């Protein structure tokens, strides 16, 4: 203790004290308070003083943790404008139908799944929003953007059923969606329910992260004058267990820094995750409060229902507040399933003053003391305060019980999350709790849905409330009009090539992007997104030209103010320079790429990233982007396992093109030349912004400089489809091979062509393959058509029509061999894929390409060996060529080296 005292004493003298005597009097007063009334009383007074200091705008930082009671006291609660009794009846209808839907599904289809407990705990949290806060889009505005907790989907469907938006048949097809439009998705999936869900969520923390950047993008649109989003609020519903995902809380500082008071998080703190307590030995709500407050958020805790108000008002000694604070979450969960006698003994029985506090309550009354998240008025008060708070985002931490109202065998049990079925007795208890007029004989394993009728007071109340708030939610509406295409001038320079001047495809793309930003048709719709690598990619001229978006503008003079390309932030800036956060950048890409539906505003996002840190690092978000029907361009700069030569194993990317093939609605391209990039981007803009296709693009860009060739006539279709003849081989040679190249390795293939023709009398046709993925997809589609139409004349895959029956084929790229190998079975010739399987490493490009066996000499010897397989070349001749070209046949295999 002496050492601790010295530390604090030393700290005390660091700052000058203008009135030491006054300071000492305050210290002595505190000492006397602690000595005379104890620590609890002293703590109470200090809280009062801190609260008063905030009211006087003294400027003290807020506490990161407050007492374990409701943030809003009873006297601060606003008038509740709704009919609470009516809304209780509505809530009960929805609870019943949500359970009936899941139970019926699992009765008929064992293991189909679904969740009962999450919505059961969160019903009041949602219903307060539906009836009083969530704004719809029917008035032509964007309405609110609501990220629903995925496991609560049954409750959202049940509400839509009572509203008349979904039929019994659709509810009976919960989790059975193979027939389009008939079934209901397990979780929020816009891909499969494009007129209902807006945002993909469910676990993984992607919903909260996306919500933060959605709120920010709303401000971006507003500040740039594209859409007035001032009336839109973003709501994110998440669970306390979900907050363990780094993505859930990883961007809280962004929301606070940007002052996103258009954002509300509602954390359903039922104290349980999938297998048990979230923090059995601690208090997750207090932990989360510290995290949110420490990040600069406004935090409102909704812990206790109105039944506790009287007890707290009579807690003059603070013993109840202390007992609430010291009770672990594990104990709280145990109290939820206990009877009143147990609660009296184990919660209130720890102190005579506590026991006396509840002596007027029966055991049954003690058992029915509710958590705050189930008290409509408490939740309404929190939402009311949250939407009126300015300057910072709000987090509402609502304590609930998982499986609330589902009965003693489910409620608050560790198995609650896995509960899919209910017995006759359990359904009977549930029905009785909800006071619904359903007879016992109907409580079979197929419990009936209950709808009071479209003209019933309950349904009319629901519809009136939604009408007043702008229409039904969730509801996805696509109003974005097709955009006029960019002027041809934006693309005109690239078919001409660069002559003898060397340039990388990254540089060429940057030039194209700048042209598009200046275009009169799409310029203001372009959203460049960069995670703190603009200078790496040569994109820093954009800082001056269109500015970096900042809601604060630029309150300082940058250090490079006198240079030609200064760092410039602006309220109407166009570049989203995100800092070192690929996850945040991808979240911005998602908000921009779905703006055509969210805000009826077509935007054209280009997210440019270090290619290793895209598909690999944020694959979950990219998959969700496909689910959300997003549109835009992902650009993997510094691509290739040998082209990015000095960065080593954790930077050199040889597999993102392979990873991209796993996403159904992506179009993945690996262009070698500037004109190919321009043709692909032009085609993508037309497909997405004019034709309205729900697709997106992945382009890999390279940082190796070489002369960019001019574009030959009539090859645009081949570029888009995935392959075209770049340079035919010389006629008159004894033997012939076909070489496939892509990306920066195209130059190695062209050198191999020269080696083969000059040294070995082998003619080589060189094809540029811009997309193995597109070639494979088309071939699979043709193969399927032929399989399903056996009597029709078979169709021919495009790759077969181009390469079928050719001489041996050697395909080289800066990617894993599996990328070109995707097309091998449709070409009918010996097919030799060369690639970069294995870990990357630092060295010169020449050394790396020899190591991975994709340099010109390796391509040439692979071609000769392929000819030997067809008996057009002798084994001894191949061995001689290996020696001549310096290929070591005993070197370790790159994949395992």
XYZ file of N, CA and C in Angstrom, residues 218-436:
657
model
N -24.360 7.245 -44.893
C -25.522 8.135 -44.956
C -25.082 9.591 -44.874
N -24.168 9.891 -43.953
C -23.648 11.254 -43.812
C -22.844 11.662 -45.056
N -22.091 10.717 -45.594
C -21.301 10.970 -46.809
C -22.213 11.415 -47.950
N -23.310 10.678 -48.155
C -24.257 11.050 -49.214
C -24.835 12.438 -48.959
N -25.158 12.705 -47.708
C -25.764 13.991 -47.339
C -24.774 15.141 -47.560
N -23.552 14.960 -47.085
C -22.556 16.036 -47.181
C -22.128 16.291 -48.626
N -22.250 15.274 -49.468
C -21.875 15.459 -50.871
C -23.063 15.917 -51.707
N -24.213 16.130 -51.084
C -25.366 16.656 -51.797
C -26.056 15.667 -52.707
N -25.828 14.377 -52.494
C -26.451 13.359 -53.344
C -27.815 12.956 -52.818
N -27.982 12.856 -51.510
C -29.266 12.458 -50.930
C -29.381 13.051 -49.527
N -30.549 13.623 -49.234
C -30.813 14.112 -47.887
C -31.150 12.908 -47.001
N -30.209 12.531 -46.168
C -30.404 11.370 -45.287
C -30.576 11.796 -43.829
N -30.890 13.056 -43.610
C -30.947 13.563 -42.243
C -32.037 12.903 -41.409
N -33.065 12.365 -42.059
C -34.155 11.750 -41.298
C -33.969 10.246 -41.118
N -32.891 9.708 -41.670
C -32.651 8.265 -41.566
C -31.844 7.940 -40.317
N -32.268 6.893 -39.626
C -31.521 6.396 -38.469
C -31.138 4.952 -38.744
N -29.951 4.591 -38.332
C -29.476 3.218 -38.455
C -29.609 2.535 -37.098
N -30.285 1.392 -37.090
C -30.471 0.595 -35.877
C -29.749 -0.736 -36.069
N -28.974 -1.123 -35.085
C -28.319 -2.434 -35.128
C -28.710 -3.216 -33.885
N -29.326 -4.366 -34.098
C -29.703 -5.245 -32.988
C -28.699 -6.390 -32.930
N -28.117 -6.583 -31.781
C -27.124 -7.632 -31.619
C -27.224 -8.231 -30.231
N -26.591 -9.360 -30.050
C -26.615 -10.033 -28.764
C -25.348 -9.775 -27.976
N -25.429 -9.944 -26.660
C -24.237 -9.735 -25.839
C -23.168 -10.771 -26.150
N -23.570 -12.009 -26.476
C -22.590 -13.014 -26.857
C -21.903 -12.677 -28.161
N -22.648 -12.083 -29.085
C -22.090 -11.700 -30.381
C -20.996 -10.648 -30.240
N -21.019 -9.918 -29.124
C -20.025 -8.867 -28.913
C -18.628 -9.427 -28.678
N -18.504 -10.728 -28.484
C -17.176 -11.325 -28.399
C -16.483 -11.356 -29.759
N -17.258 -11.259 -30.836
C -16.652 -11.189 -32.153
C -15.918 -9.853 -32.289
N -14.640 -9.869 -32.702
C -13.901 -8.599 -32.832
C -14.596 -7.595 -33.743
N -15.281 -8.103 -34.790
C -15.939 -7.196 -35.730
C -17.090 -6.424 -35.088
N -17.726 -7.000 -34.061
C -18.879 -6.336 -33.438
C -18.501 -5.005 -32.823
N -17.367 -4.973 -32.131
C -16.992 -3.782 -31.378
C -15.746 -3.102 -31.932
N -15.193 -3.657 -33.000
C -13.905 -3.168 -33.480
C -13.931 -1.783 -34.098
N -15.091 -1.275 -34.477
C -15.155 0.031 -35.132
C -15.955 1.049 -34.318
N -16.130 0.791 -33.011
C -16.900 1.733 -32.191
C -16.293 3.128 -32.210
N -14.951 3.193 -32.230
C -14.280 4.490 -32.220
C -14.605 5.299 -33.477
N -14.859 4.614 -34.597
C -15.201 5.319 -35.837
C -16.517 6.069 -35.659
N -17.509 5.378 -35.092
C -18.821 5.997 -34.902
C -18.742 7.202 -33.972
N -17.922 7.080 -32.912
C -17.781 8.195 -31.973
C -17.001 9.342 -32.595
N -15.908 9.017 -33.255
C -15.059 10.041 -33.876
C -15.825 10.855 -34.905
N -16.710 10.182 -35.646
C -17.465 10.864 -36.692
C -18.770 11.464 -36.169
N -19.021 11.318 -34.870
C -20.221 11.917 -34.283
C -21.506 11.360 -34.858
N -21.581 10.052 -35.029
C -22.730 9.446 -35.703
C -23.918 9.313 -34.753
N -24.557 10.435 -34.495
C -25.749 10.393 -33.641
C -26.983 9.920 -34.405
N -26.776 9.470 -35.645
C -27.843 8.818 -36.420
C -27.794 7.304 -36.260
N -27.057 6.824 -35.268
C -26.827 5.393 -35.082
C -27.215 4.959 -33.675
N -27.963 3.867 -33.580
C -28.334 3.286 -32.290
C -28.049 1.793 -32.310
N -27.255 1.337 -31.362
C -27.074 -0.093 -31.127
C -28.031 -0.512 -30.023
N -28.729 -1.604 -30.223
C -29.558 -2.197 -29.174
C -28.972 -3.581 -28.891
N -28.367 -3.724 -27.731
C -27.722 -4.984 -27.381
C -28.662 -5.774 -26.468
N -29.127 -6.889 -26.980
C -30.012 -7.769 -26.224
C -29.161 -8.575 -25.244
N -29.089 -8.126 -24.018
C -28.222 -8.755 -23.015
C -29.028 -9.790 -22.227
N -29.218 -10.960 -22.841
C -29.912 -12.018 -22.111
C -28.933 -12.878 -21.306
N -27.672 -12.418 -21.277
C -26.610 -13.001 -20.445
C -26.197 -14.396 -20.884
N -26.738 -14.861 -22.026
C -26.416 -16.207 -22.494
C -25.946 -16.165 -23.945
N -24.960 -17.004 -24.224
C -24.592 -17.236 -25.609
C -25.110 -18.612 -26.003
N -24.482 -19.280 -26.965
C -25.060 -20.518 -27.474
C -24.980 -21.666 -26.476
N -23.894 -21.725 -25.721
C -23.685 -22.879 -24.843
C -23.870 -22.609 -23.365
N -23.941 -21.367 -22.951
C -24.052 -21.064 -21.527
C -23.934 -19.574 -21.293
N -23.593 -19.164 -20.069
C -23.506 -17.727 -19.767
C -22.436 -17.036 -20.606
N -22.703 -15.776 -20.954
C -21.688 -14.992 -21.653
C -20.521 -14.706 -20.715
N -20.839 -14.256 -19.513
C -19.825 -14.010 -18.484
C -20.338 -14.571 -17.169
N -20.296 -15.872 -17.006
C -20.831 -16.476 -15.789
C -20.199 -15.947 -14.525
N -18.914 -15.632 -14.592
C -18.198 -15.146 -13.411
C -18.095 -13.626 -13.356
N -18.728 -12.962 -14.290
C -18.641 -11.501 -14.325
C -19.973 -10.875 -14.663
N -19.908 -9.674 -15.270
C -21.128 -8.951 -15.632
C -20.913 -8.364 -17.020
N -21.491 -9.002 -18.016
C -21.275 -8.589 -19.391
C -21.799 -7.187 -19.650
N -22.887 -6.801 -18.997
C -23.441 -5.465 -19.250
C -22.477 -4.390 -18.770
N -21.875 -4.604 -17.605
C -20.904 -3.633 -17.101
C -19.674 -3.595 -18.005
N -19.265 -4.742 -18.463
C -18.119 -4.807 -19.374
C -18.411 -4.046 -20.662
N -19.590 -4.281 -21.235
C -19.946 -3.592 -22.467
C -20.105 -2.093 -22.249
N -20.652 -1.715 -21.114
C -20.775 -0.291 -20.829
C -19.410 0.377 -20.846
N -18.431 -0.263 -20.239
C -17.082 0.304 -20.224
C -16.525 0.433 -21.635
N -16.770 -0.582 -22.458
C -16.264 -0.556 -23.831
C -16.919 0.562 -24.622
N -18.241 0.664 -24.559
C -18.949 1.690 -25.322
C -18.640 3.094 -24.793
N -18.719 3.272 -23.487
C -18.434 4.607 -22.927
C -16.988 5.002 -23.190
N -16.087 4.041 -23.020
C -14.683 4.336 -23.274
C -14.411 4.698 -24.714
N -15.275 4.235 -25.619
C -15.139 4.563 -27.042
C -15.865 5.846 -27.409
N -16.509 6.474 -26.434
C -17.158 7.761 -26.701
C -18.630 7.683 -27.030
N -19.277 6.550 -26.737
C -20.697 6.403 -27.010
C -21.535 6.866 -25.832
N -22.751 7.275 -26.150
C -23.773 7.492 -25.134
C -24.377 6.133 -24.801
N -24.380 5.767 -23.530
C -24.852 4.446 -23.120
C -26.078 4.590 -22.224
N -27.110 3.838 -22.552
C -28.328 3.799 -21.744
C -28.557 2.357 -21.329
N -28.596 2.126 -20.036
C -28.834 0.775 -19.528
C -30.302 0.613 -19.139
N -30.888 -0.487 -19.580
C -32.265 -0.837 -19.237
C -32.198 -2.197 -18.541
N -32.083 -2.165 -17.219
C -31.787 -3.384 -16.475
C -32.975 -3.947 -15.715
N -33.783 -3.062 -15.153
C -34.828 -3.501 -14.223
C -36.178 -2.930 -14.632
N -37.213 -3.733 -14.483
C -38.569 -3.311 -14.833
C -39.131 -2.364 -13.785
N -40.321 -1.877 -14.060
C -40.961 -0.908 -13.158
C -41.227 -1.498 -11.779
N -41.318 -2.852 -11.684
C -41.586 -3.479 -10.384
C -40.444 -3.246 -9.390
N -39.278 -2.921 -9.896
C -38.118 -2.669 -9.039
C -38.042 -1.214 -8.580
N -38.800 -0.325 -9.221
C -38.660 1.100 -8.919
C -38.923 1.402 -7.444
N -39.977 0.821 -6.905
C -40.311 1.080 -5.504
C -39.230 0.561 -4.571
N -38.701 -0.622 -4.886
C -37.639 -1.193 -4.049
C -36.406 -0.301 -4.071
N -36.039 0.195 -5.219
C -34.860 1.056 -5.320
C -35.092 2.390 -4.623
N -36.328 2.904 -4.707
C -36.626 4.181 -4.037
C -36.507 4.056 -2.527
N -36.775 2.847 -1.992
C -36.696 2.653 -0.541
C -35.342 2.107 -0.088
N -34.413 1.990 -1.025
C -33.082 1.455 -0.710
C -32.182 2.579 -0.187
N -32.507 3.107 0.985
C -31.797 4.273 1.523
C -30.351 3.974 1.858
N -30.033 2.725 2.133
C -28.659 2.364 2.484
C -27.841 1.904 1.278
N -28.477 1.784 0.131
C -27.758 1.344 -1.061
C -27.430 -0.131 -1.086
N -28.051 -0.925 -0.204
C -27.712 -2.354 -0.147
C -28.251 -3.112 -1.355
N -29.409 -2.693 -1.889
C -29.959 -3.359 -3.048
C -29.086 -3.093 -4.280
N -28.676 -1.847 -4.445
C -27.801 -1.515 -5.572
C -26.493 -2.295 -5.481
N -25.957 -2.398 -4.258
C -24.721 -3.167 -4.096
C -24.941 -4.643 -4.420
N -26.092 -5.180 -4.005
C -26.375 -6.595 -4.267
C -26.532 -6.828 -5.768
N -27.187 -5.899 -6.442
C -27.303 -5.997 -7.894
C -25.926 -5.999 -8.561
N -25.034 -5.165 -8.042
C -23.705 -5.022 -8.632
C -22.832 -6.248 -8.395
N -22.977 -6.889 -7.230
C -22.091 -7.996 -6.888
C -22.596 -9.348 -7.401
N -23.837 -9.411 -7.840
C -24.391 -10.667 -8.347
C -23.823 -10.960 -9.732
N -23.183 -12.096 -9.874
C -22.614 -12.453 -11.175
C -23.724 -12.829 -12.155
N -23.369 -12.824 -13.432
C -24.347 -13.196 -14.453
C -24.774 -14.647 -14.307
N -23.845 -15.479 -13.883
C -24.212 -16.871 -13.650
C -25.266 -17.001 -12.576
N -25.108 -16.202 -11.505
C -26.122 -16.203 -10.439
C -27.435 -15.632 -10.950
N -27.368 -14.584 -11.752
C -28.591 -13.981 -12.283
C -29.368 -14.977 -13.135
N -28.659 -15.758 -13.924
C -29.319 -16.775 -14.731
C -29.995 -17.812 -13.835
N -29.305 -18.164 -12.756
C -29.881 -19.142 -11.813
C -31.128 -18.573 -11.142
N -31.111 -17.302 -10.822
C -32.274 -16.666 -10.188
C -33.485 -16.681 -11.125
N -33.223 -16.617 -12.414
C -34.317 -16.563 -13.384
C -35.155 -17.831 -13.361
N -34.527 -18.973 -13.122
C -35.277 -20.230 -13.138
C -35.722 -20.645 -11.736
N -35.347 -19.854 -10.705
C -35.637 -20.236 -9.318
C -37.040 -19.780 -8.910
N -37.539 -20.395 -7.835
C -38.817 -19.948 -7.283
C -38.588 -18.784 -6.324
N -39.703 -18.204 -5.866
C -39.614 -17.021 -5.021
C -38.871 -17.254 -3.723
N -39.038 -18.429 -3.126
C -38.365 -18.735 -1.866
C -36.849 -18.731 -2.045
N -36.399 -19.298 -3.150
C -34.966 -19.332 -3.425
C -34.430 -17.904 -3.602
N -35.181 -17.084 -4.338
C -34.755 -15.699 -4.570
C -34.707 -14.933 -3.247
N -35.710 -15.149 -2.403
C -35.750 -14.457 -1.111
C -34.521 -14.838 -0.276
N -34.153 -16.124 -0.312
C -33.057 -16.600 0.522
C -31.695 -16.226 -0.058
N -31.514 -16.428 -1.362
C -30.180 -16.301 -1.945
C -29.870 -14.922 -2.522
N -30.891 -14.159 -2.861
C -30.606 -12.810 -3.355
C -30.850 -11.769 -2.263
N -32.031 -11.793 -1.688
C -32.361 -10.803 -0.668
C -31.937 -11.228 0.736
N -31.610 -12.488 0.910
C -31.299 -12.973 2.247
C -29.876 -12.737 2.696
N -29.067 -12.115 1.855
C -27.657 -11.902 2.204
C -27.459 -10.759 3.177
N -28.499 -9.952 3.423
C -28.391 -8.804 4.334
C -29.770 -8.569 4.951
N -29.840 -8.393 6.289
C -31.143 -8.177 6.938
C -31.913 -7.009 6.333
N -31.177 -5.986 5.921
C -31.849 -4.812 5.349
C -32.500 -5.156 4.000
N -31.847 -6.029 3.251
C -32.433 -6.473 1.991
C -33.688 -7.310 2.223
N -33.584 -8.228 3.179
C -34.731 -9.093 3.472
C -35.933 -8.252 3.889
N -35.662 -7.213 4.700
C -36.752 -6.347 5.166
C -37.363 -5.571 4.000
N -36.537 -5.257 3.022
C -36.979 -4.472 1.871
C -38.095 -5.177 1.092
N -38.108 -6.518 1.116
C -39.082 -7.273 0.322
C -40.026 -8.105 1.190
N -40.089 -7.791 2.463
C -40.937 -8.610 3.326
C -42.420 -8.469 2.981
N -42.801 -7.377 2.319
C -44.200 -7.170 1.951
C -44.572 -7.883 0.654
N -43.582 -8.501 -0.042
C -43.842 -9.184 -1.302
C -43.934 -10.691 -1.087
N -44.866 -11.314 -1.779
C -44.998 -12.765 -1.696
C -43.896 -13.424 -2.519
N -43.739 -14.737 -2.338
C -42.757 -15.464 -3.139
C -43.096 -15.372 -4.623
N -44.384 -15.416 -4.946
C -44.784 -15.337 -6.340
C -44.427 -13.972 -6.932
N -44.613 -12.918 -6.137
C -44.242 -11.589 -6.612
C -42.733 -11.472 -6.823
N -41.970 -12.092 -5.955
C -40.510 -12.081 -6.135
C -40.121 -12.822 -7.412
N -40.798 -13.936 -7.671
C -40.469 -14.723 -8.855
C -40.763 -13.959 -10.143
N -41.746 -13.091 -10.105
C -42.160 -12.400 -11.325
C -41.543 -11.009 -11.473
N -40.559 -10.677 -10.654
C -39.822 -9.436 -10.873
C -39.093 -9.546 -12.212
N -39.364 -8.618 -13.116
C -38.861 -8.760 -14.488
C -37.540 -8.024 -14.714
N -36.879 -8.413 -15.782
C -35.724 -7.667 -16.279
C -36.239 -6.479 -17.098
N -35.433 -5.448 -17.183
C -35.868 -4.204 -17.821
C -36.178 -4.322 -19.292
N -35.497 -5.224 -19.994
C -35.722 -5.375 -21.428
C -37.084 -5.930 -21.774
N -37.847 -6.396 -20.763
C -39.204 -6.887 -20.990
C -40.264 -5.868 -20.544
N -39.811 -4.703 -20.138
C -40.731 -3.643 -19.705
C -40.847 -2.616 -20.824
N -42.018 -2.589 -21.435
C -42.256 -1.738 -22.586
C -41.916 -0.274 -22.328
N -42.344 0.221 -21.165
C -42.129 1.636 -20.865
C -40.643 1.954 -20.678
N -39.923 1.039 -20.058
C -38.492 1.266 -19.857
C -37.759 1.278 -21.203
N -38.130 0.349 -22.089
C -37.501 0.291 -23.401
C -37.853 1.541 -24.209
N -39.117 1.945 -24.154
C -39.532 3.151 -24.877
C -38.736 4.361 -24.388
N -38.574 4.485 -23.087
C -37.827 5.622 -22.536
C -36.398 5.641 -23.060
N -35.783 4.456 -23.164
C -34.411 4.376 -23.659
C -34.336 4.781 -25.123
N -35.245 4.271 -25.946
C -35.250 4.626 -27.365
C -35.516 6.121 -27.541
N -36.456 6.623 -26.779
C -36.823 8.044 -26.847
C -35.614 8.922 -26.557
N -34.853 8.549 -25.515
C -33.660 9.332 -25.166
C -32.561 9.140 -26.206
N -32.431 7.910 -26.704
C -31.364 7.620 -27.652
C -31.496 8.385 -28.951
N -32.699 8.457 -29.509
C -32.869 9.128 -30.795
C -32.766 10.645 -30.661
N -32.867 11.146 -29.454
C -32.762 12.584 -29.234
C -31.362 13.017 -28.810
N -30.517 12.048 -28.538
C -29.158 12.390 -28.134
C -28.372 12.896 -29.340
N -27.600 13.937 -29.168
C -26.828 14.508 -30.268
C -25.335 14.439 -29.967
N -24.566 14.366 -31.038
C -23.118 14.431 -30.907
C -22.407 13.105 -30.817
N -23.125 12.026 -30.522
C -22.482 10.724 -30.373
C -23.503 9.618 -30.626
N -23.049 8.463 -31.042
C -23.963 7.318 -31.196
C -24.420 6.818 -29.834
N -25.503 6.079 -29.826
C -26.079 5.558 -28.585
C -26.080 4.039 -28.586
N -25.700 3.476 -27.451
C -25.812 2.036 -27.236
C -26.803 1.807 -26.109
N -27.831 1.009 -26.372
C -28.829 0.648 -25.368
C -28.553 -0.788 -24.930
N -28.209 -0.950 -23.671
C -27.908 -2.270 -23.122
C -29.118 -2.735 -22.331
N -29.857 -3.668 -22.902
C -31.126 -4.090 -22.308
C -30.992 -5.492 -21.731
N -31.244 -5.621 -20.431
C -31.167 -6.934 -19.802
C -32.474 -7.692 -20.017
N -32.344 -8.900 -20.560
C -33.515 -9.734 -20.838
C -33.245 -11.155 -20.353
N -34.220 -12.011 -20.567
C -34.093 -13.441 -20.244
C -34.222 -14.220 -21.545
N -33.246 -15.056 -21.838
C -33.289 -15.835 -23.066
C -34.404 -16.878 -22.964
N -35.246 -16.896 -23.995
C -36.376 -17.810 -23.965
C -37.536 -17.305 -23.126
N -37.607 -16.007 -22.856
C -38.645 -15.408 -22.013
C -40.040 -15.833 -22.475
N -40.822 -16.309 -21.524
C -42.223 -16.712 -21.716
C -42.383 -18.083 -22.365
N -41.280 -18.757 -22.710
C -41.406 -20.059 -23.370
C -41.661 -21.198 -22.393
N -41.601 -20.933 -21.112
C -41.892 -21.982 -20.136
C -40.641 -22.439 -19.397
N -40.832 -23.106 -18.270
C -39.710 -23.442 -17.388
C -38.686 -24.404 -17.982
N -39.068 -25.199 -18.964
C -38.099 -26.138 -19.518
C -37.176 -25.486 -20.539
N -37.508 -24.280 -20.967
C -36.714 -23.586 -21.984
C -36.119 -22.298 -21.435
N -36.904 -21.550 -20.714
C -36.546 -20.214 -20.257
C -35.250 -20.212 -19.449
N -34.258 -19.470 -19.942
C -32.983 -19.235 -19.259
C -32.139 -20.488 -19.064
N -32.500 -21.590 -19.701
C -31.698 -22.807 -19.582
C -30.502 -22.736 -20.536
N -29.459 -23.492 -20.224
C -28.293 -23.493 -21.102
C -28.603 -24.088 -22.467
N -29.635 -24.922 -22.548
C -30.001 -25.550 -23.825
C -30.954 -24.679 -24.633
N -31.258 -23.492 -24.130
C -32.284 -22.642 -24.739
C -32.013 -22.370 -26.213
N -30.764 -22.089 -26.564
C -30.468 -21.712 -27.945
C -30.743 -22.855 -28.912
N -30.586 -24.089 -28.433
C -30.785 -25.243 -29.307
C -32.240 -25.724 -29.347
N -33.114 -25.114 -28.562
C -34.506 -25.561 -28.506
C -35.199 -25.306 -29.841
N -35.740 -26.361 -30.441
C -36.463 -26.259 -31.714
C -37.885 -26.792 -31.596
N -38.136 -27.603 -30.567
C -39.428 -28.259 -30.426
C -40.000 -27.986 -29.043
N -41.329 -28.173 -28.917
C -41.988 -28.048 -27.623
C -43.044 -29.143 -27.508
N -43.138 -29.722 -26.332
C -44.119 -30.772 -26.090
C -45.511 -30.175 -25.919
N -46.521 -31.065 -25.832
C -47.899 -30.613 -25.603
C -47.982 -29.770 -24.340
N -47.371 -30.245 -23.252
C -47.442 -29.521 -21.985
C -46.743 -28.173 -22.082
N -45.604 -28.145 -22.779
C -44.875 -26.879 -22.936
C -45.683 -25.890 -23.769
N -46.312 -26.374 -24.834
C -47.140 -25.496 -25.655
C -48.339 -24.981 -24.864
N -48.880 -25.840 -24.018
C -50.031 -25.447 -23.200
C -49.651 -24.331 -22.236
N -48.501 -24.476 -21.578
C -48.024 -23.435 -20.662
C -47.796 -22.131 -21.420
N -47.183 -22.247 -22.593
C -46.893 -21.067 -23.404
C -48.185 -20.380 -23.828
N -49.152 -21.157 -24.288
C -50.445 -20.589 -24.688
C -51.111 -19.871 -23.519
N -51.083 -20.508 -22.350
C -51.733 -19.910 -21.179
C -51.055 -18.614 -20.766
N -49.733 -18.588 -20.844
C -49.018 -17.354 -20.515
C -49.413 -16.220 -21.466
N -49.629 -16.594 -22.728
C -49.972 -15.583 -23.727
C -51.469 -15.287 -23.779
N -52.247 -16.096 -23.059
C -53.696 -15.892 -22.966
C -54.351 -15.869 -24.352
N -54.027 -16.889 -25.152
C -54.569 -16.970 -26.505
C -55.703 -17.991 -26.562
